[in-house]
Structure formats: C-alpha cells, structure tokens
XYZ file of C-alpha atoms in Angstrom:
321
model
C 0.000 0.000 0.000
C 1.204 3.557 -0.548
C -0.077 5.862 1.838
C 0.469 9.293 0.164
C -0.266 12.822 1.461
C 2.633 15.562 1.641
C 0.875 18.403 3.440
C 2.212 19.569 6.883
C 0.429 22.035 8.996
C 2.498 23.189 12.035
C 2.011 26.591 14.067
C 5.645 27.132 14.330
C 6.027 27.217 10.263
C 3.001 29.171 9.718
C 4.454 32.050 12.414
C 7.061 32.077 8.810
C 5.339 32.326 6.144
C 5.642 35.741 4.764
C 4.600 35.769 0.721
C 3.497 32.870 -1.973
C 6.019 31.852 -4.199
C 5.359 34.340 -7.095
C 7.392 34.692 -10.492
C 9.604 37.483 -10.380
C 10.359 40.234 -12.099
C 12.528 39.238 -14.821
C 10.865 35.636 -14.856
C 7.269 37.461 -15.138
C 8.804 40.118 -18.543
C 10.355 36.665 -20.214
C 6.351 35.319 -19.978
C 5.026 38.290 -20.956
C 6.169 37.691 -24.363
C 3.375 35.920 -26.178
C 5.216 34.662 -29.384
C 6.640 31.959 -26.351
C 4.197 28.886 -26.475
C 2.530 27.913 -23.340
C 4.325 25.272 -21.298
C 2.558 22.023 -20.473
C 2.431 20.001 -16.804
C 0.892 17.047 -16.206
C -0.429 17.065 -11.917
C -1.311 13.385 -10.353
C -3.190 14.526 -7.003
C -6.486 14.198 -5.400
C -8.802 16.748 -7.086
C -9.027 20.058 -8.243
C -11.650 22.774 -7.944
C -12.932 23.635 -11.768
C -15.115 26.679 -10.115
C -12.580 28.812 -9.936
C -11.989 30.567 -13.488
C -8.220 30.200 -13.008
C -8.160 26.874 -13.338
C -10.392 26.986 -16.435
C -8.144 29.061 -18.526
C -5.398 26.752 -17.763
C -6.320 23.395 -16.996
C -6.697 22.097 -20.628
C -7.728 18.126 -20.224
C -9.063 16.416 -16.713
C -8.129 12.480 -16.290
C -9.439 10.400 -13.760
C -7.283 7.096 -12.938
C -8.360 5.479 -9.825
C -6.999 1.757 -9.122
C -9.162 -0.838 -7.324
C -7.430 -2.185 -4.671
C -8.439 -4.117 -1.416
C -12.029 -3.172 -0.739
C -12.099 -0.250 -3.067
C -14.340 0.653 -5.362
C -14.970 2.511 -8.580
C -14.563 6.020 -8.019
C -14.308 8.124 -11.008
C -17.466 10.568 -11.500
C -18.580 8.273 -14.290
C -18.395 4.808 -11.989
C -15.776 3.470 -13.731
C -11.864 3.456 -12.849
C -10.975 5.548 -15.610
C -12.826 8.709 -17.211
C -11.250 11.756 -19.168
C -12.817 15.418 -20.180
C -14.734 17.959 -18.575
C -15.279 16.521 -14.425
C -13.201 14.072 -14.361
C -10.963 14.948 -11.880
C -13.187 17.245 -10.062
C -15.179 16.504 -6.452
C -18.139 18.702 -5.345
C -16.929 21.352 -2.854
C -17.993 19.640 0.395
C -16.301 16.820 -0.247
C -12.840 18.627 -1.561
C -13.007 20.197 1.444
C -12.563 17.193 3.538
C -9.746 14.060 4.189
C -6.890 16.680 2.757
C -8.855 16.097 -0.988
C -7.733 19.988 -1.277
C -4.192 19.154 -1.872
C -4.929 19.367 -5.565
C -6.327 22.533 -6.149
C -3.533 23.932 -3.624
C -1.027 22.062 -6.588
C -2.621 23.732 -9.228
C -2.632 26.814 -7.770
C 1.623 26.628 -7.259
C 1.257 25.885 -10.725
C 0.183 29.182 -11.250
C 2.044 31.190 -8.885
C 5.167 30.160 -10.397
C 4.629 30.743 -14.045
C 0.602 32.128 -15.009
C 0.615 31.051 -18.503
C 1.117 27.051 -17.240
C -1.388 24.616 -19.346
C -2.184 21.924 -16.771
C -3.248 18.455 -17.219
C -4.568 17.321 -14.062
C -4.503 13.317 -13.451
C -7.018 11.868 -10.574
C -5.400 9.449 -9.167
C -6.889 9.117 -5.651
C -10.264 7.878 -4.826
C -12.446 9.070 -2.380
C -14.569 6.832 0.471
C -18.130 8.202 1.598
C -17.049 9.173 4.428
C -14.437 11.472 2.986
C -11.531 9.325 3.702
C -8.948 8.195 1.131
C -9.227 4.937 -0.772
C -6.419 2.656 -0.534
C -3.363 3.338 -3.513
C -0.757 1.294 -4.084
C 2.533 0.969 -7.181
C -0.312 0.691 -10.075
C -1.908 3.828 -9.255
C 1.448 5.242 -10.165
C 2.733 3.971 -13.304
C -0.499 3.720 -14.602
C -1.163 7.384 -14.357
C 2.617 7.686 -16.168
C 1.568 5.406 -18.902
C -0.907 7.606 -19.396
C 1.350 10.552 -19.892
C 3.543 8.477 -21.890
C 0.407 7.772 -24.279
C -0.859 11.818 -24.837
C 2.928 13.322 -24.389
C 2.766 14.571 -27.701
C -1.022 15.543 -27.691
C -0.836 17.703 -25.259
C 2.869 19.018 -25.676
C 3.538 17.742 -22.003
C 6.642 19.060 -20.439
C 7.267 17.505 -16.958
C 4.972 15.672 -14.698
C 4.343 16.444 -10.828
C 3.318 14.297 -8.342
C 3.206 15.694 -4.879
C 2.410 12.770 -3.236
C 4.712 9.578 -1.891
C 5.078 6.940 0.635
C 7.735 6.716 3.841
C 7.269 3.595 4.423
C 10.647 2.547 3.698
C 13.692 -0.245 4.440
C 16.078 0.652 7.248
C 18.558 3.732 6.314
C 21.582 2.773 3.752
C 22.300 2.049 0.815
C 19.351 -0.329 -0.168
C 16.204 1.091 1.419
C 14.399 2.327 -1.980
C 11.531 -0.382 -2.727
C 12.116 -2.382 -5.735
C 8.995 -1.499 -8.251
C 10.870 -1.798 -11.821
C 7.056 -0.820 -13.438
C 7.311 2.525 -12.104
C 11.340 3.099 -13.169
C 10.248 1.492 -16.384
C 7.324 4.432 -17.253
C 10.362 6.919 -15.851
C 12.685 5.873 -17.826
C 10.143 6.242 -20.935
C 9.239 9.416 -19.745
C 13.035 10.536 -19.464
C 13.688 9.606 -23.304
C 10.663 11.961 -24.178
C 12.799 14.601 -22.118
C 9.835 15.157 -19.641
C 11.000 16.159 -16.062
C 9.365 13.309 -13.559
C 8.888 15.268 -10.160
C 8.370 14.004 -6.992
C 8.925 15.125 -3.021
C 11.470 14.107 -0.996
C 8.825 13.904 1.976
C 8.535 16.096 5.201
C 9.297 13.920 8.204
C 12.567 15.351 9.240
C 14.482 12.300 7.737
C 17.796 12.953 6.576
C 18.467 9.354 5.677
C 15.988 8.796 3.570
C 13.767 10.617 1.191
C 9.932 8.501 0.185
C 9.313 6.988 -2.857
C 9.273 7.365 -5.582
C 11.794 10.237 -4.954
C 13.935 7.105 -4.012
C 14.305 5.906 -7.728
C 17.025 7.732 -9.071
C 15.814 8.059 -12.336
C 13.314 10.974 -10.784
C 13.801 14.067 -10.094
C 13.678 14.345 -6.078
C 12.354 17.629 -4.716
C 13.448 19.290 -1.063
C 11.903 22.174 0.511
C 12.938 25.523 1.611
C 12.086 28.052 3.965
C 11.794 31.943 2.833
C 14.836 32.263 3.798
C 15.982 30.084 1.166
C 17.620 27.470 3.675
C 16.520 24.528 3.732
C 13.254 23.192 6.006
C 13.547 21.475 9.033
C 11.287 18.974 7.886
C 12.236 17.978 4.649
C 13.798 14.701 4.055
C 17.242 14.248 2.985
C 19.317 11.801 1.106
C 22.536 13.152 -0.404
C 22.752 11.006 -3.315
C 19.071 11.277 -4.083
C 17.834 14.754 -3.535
C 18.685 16.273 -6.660
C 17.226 20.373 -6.245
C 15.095 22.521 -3.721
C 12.431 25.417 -3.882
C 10.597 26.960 -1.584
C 8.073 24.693 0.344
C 7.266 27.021 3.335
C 4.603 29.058 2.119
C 0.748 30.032 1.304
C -1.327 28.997 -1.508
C -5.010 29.429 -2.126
C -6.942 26.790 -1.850
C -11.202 26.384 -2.588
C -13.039 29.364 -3.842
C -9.416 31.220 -3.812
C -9.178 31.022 -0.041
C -5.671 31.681 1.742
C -4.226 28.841 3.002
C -0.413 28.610 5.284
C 1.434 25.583 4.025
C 4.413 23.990 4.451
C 6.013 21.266 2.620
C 8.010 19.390 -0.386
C 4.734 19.325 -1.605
C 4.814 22.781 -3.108
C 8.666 22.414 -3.840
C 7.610 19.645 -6.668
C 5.383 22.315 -8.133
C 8.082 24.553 -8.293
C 10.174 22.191 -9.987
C 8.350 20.887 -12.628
C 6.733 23.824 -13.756
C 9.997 25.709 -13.566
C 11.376 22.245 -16.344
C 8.377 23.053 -18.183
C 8.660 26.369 -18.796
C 12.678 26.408 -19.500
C 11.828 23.859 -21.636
C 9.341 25.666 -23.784
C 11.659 28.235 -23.826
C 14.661 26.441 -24.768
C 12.656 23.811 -26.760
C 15.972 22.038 -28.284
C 17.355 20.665 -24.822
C 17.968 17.109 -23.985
C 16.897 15.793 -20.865
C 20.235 15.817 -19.758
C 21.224 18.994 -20.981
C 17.788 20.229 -19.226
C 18.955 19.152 -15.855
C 22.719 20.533 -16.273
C 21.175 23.581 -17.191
C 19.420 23.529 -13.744
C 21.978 22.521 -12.103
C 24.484 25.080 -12.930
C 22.038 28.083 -12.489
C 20.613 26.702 -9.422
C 21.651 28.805 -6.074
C 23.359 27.525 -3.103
C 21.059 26.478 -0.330
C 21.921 24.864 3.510
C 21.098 24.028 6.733
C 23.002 22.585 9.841
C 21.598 19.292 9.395
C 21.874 18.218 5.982
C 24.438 20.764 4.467
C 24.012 22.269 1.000
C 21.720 21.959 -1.760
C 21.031 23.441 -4.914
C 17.843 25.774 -4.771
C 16.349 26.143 -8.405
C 16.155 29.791 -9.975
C 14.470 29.838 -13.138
C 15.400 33.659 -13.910
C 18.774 32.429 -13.967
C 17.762 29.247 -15.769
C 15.988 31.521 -18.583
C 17.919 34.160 -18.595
C-alpha cells in the first residue's frame, strides 16, 4: 500500500510564512512575451476545484485514474476506474473540502504562482470513500497514471509531470532502502527519453536518511523544501545522493473558492520544480533531458542548513535568462 499525502500544517512554520512563491520580475517580462508557447504540466493529485476561473483558462484536459485495490471501489465521477474530459478529476466542494482532498487545487494553484501562462493536465489518481476518507493506492496507481502521460505526451505538448504525493514507508537507512517497483522506473525511464522532467517530493518527516518513494528511484527528479529564507526546512527529508534540487516549500497557496491557506512542505517544492522544467523547456525547446537538468543545475543557487548541508535551490530567472 502507498499511503500518500505531503501536506504539513504546524504553528511554528506558519508564524514564517511571509509571501506565496510568485514569479519574479525578470521571470514574469520573459512570460510576458506571447510569441513563447505555453508550457505544459501534467499534476497526479487528489482533485481540483474547476469553479474557480483560473483553473479553467489553464487546466486544458481532466483524467481520472483510480486503481481498485483491497475493498475499493470505482470512483471516477462516471463509476468506472478511468474517465477523461470535462469533471473528471473534479469533487463537489464539500467533499474537496474534507480528508486533505484539497491538496490538488492547492497544486494547481503553485502551478500558477510560479509561471501564469502554465497549461495543466490534471490526473485523478486518488479515490475518495463516503465518508471522505482516502481509498487505498498502491505501485499501479502510479505507473499507470505515467503510462498515461507516456500515451498523450505529444497531444498535449507535455513538459514535466508532478506528483506531490509519496510513501515513507521505507527499508532501514543505507544504501538499499528504496523499494524495488521496476514498473514505475520502467514508465520513468520512458518518460526521461521523451525529455519530460518526472517530479516528486522528498517527503517532510525530518528524515535525513531517507527521502519517500518514488523520490527514491534515481531516475526521478527528487524535490526538497525551503524556507523563505531560502535554507533549507527542518522537515524535509534528505538523502545526499538522491535529492537532486530545492524550492521553496514554506509558504501560502489558495486553496477552494481562492481562499488563503499557510502551508508547508516538499509538496509545493515539486510544483516549483516541474513547472519551472516546463517552462525552461518551452523556452529552450531544443534541450535534452540531460542537458535540461545541467542547465538547472548550474544556475541553481546555493542552499543549507546545519543538518543536511548544501543543496542546490532552483532559480528559473537564472535558468531563462
């Protein structure tokens, strides 16, 4: 079983949070220019909230993927596993509002913040009980929802894929702890040939021996969080050979009908990160993946913190510039 969520809610980080995680400046006059083509993510969450007229200027195709496992049940809109187009991935307000089934909108809307003109495919891939809690998930949800990206990459121009949700449950700290699930590295790998960015958080429980799957499998793209400050959070998991970039995870996002919401954690960093690939990559449209990531890499900033050392925080002014 997976158990995903990567949303922390602590009193001492929201006494922190000072702004969202906005474009600046010079990233906001490089989007201006409208000759640029729109970049393309693909989000595997919960839900999203279609209400809001943000979301339907930029969410361009809805997908609903929801495996049976256990006791589970059907629970696309359409009472099937699998549904795509207009409500798919969408839950009436009191129930998004319930069992954390927010976290998706809260995605889409870090989506936003970071670049405005983001397309967004957004991929359903947790089902939800009648009493608001969480159906059970397990590997299949995963690569299942990649296939899928794999199968419309080109249909929908898809630049990097963020998933904001993972597992701790883990082997004992070394070398070995990653679970083996060669289906998921498989669609990864496929994904990695297309030069699509596969994002996914390190996790938040102050672990700085391990980071959750799938950020384990080193053929992702393993996302740590930041405070405003720009060091690195307390409670973001660490793994030095694994955690390949930060961004800021410490923050506020709006939530349901636009409301304000204090959160903290790699959650929002994977946002960052894959719509920051996306839009260097619609930029700089002849980059290999490889050449992507170096690019990244290189421009990224210095980031620290007393228990884990450095890191490389991602600036995509720099990256763009």
């Amino acid at each position: 079983m997976v158990t995903m969520n990567k949303k922390i809610t602590m009193a001492l980080v929201a006494l922190m949070l000072t702004a969202p995680i906005t474009a600046n400046a010079s990233v906001k006059k490089t989007l201006s220019n409208t000759s640029l083509p729109a970049p393309t993510i693909a989000i595997l969450d919960t839900a999203i909230d279609m209400s809001q007229p943000k979301f339907q200027n930029s969410v361009v195709h809805e997908v609903c993927l929801i495996e049976i496992f256990f006791d589970s049940t059907p629970r696309c809109p359409n009472g099937l596993t699998s549904m795509e187009g207009p409500g798919a991935a969408t839950l009436a307000k009191n129930k998004l509002s319930v069992g954390g089934f927010d976290h998706g909108t809260l995605m889409a809307d870090q989506a936003l913040q970071t670049n405005p003109n983001v397309k967004i495919v957004f991929i359903r891939i947790i089902g939800q009980r009648e009493s608001g809690v969480r159906e059970y998930t397990n590997e299949a949800t995963v690569y299942n929802a990649l296939q899928w990206v794999i199968n419309n990459q080109s249909k929908f121009n898809i630049q990097s894929v963020a998933m904001a949700q993972g597992s701790h449950a883990l082997g004992a700290a070394g070398t070995d702890y990653c679970p083996k699930t060669p289906t998921t590295v498989e669609k990864v790998k496929a994904l990695n040939a297309l030069n699509v960015g596969v994002f996914f958080p390190a996790g938040n429980n102050s672990d700085y021996k391990r980071v959750d799957w799938p950020s384990c499998i080193p053929e992702t793209i393993s996302m740590g969080a930041t405070m405003p400050t720009e060091s690195i959070a307390f409670y973001s998991n660490y793994d030095s050979k694994l955690v390949d970039f930060y961004a800021r995870g410490t923050t506020v996002l709006y939530g349901l009908d636009g409301k304000k919401t204090n959160f903290a954690g790699s959650s929002a960093s994977v946002l960052v990160g894959a719509t920051s690939w996306a839009t260097i990559k619609s930029i700089k449209t002849t980059l290999s993946y490889t050449e992507m990531y170096d690019l990244i890499s290189k421009t990224s900033k210095l980031t620290s913190s007393s228990r884990v050392g450095s890191g490389k925080l991602i600036d995509l002014a720099k990256a763009i510039g």
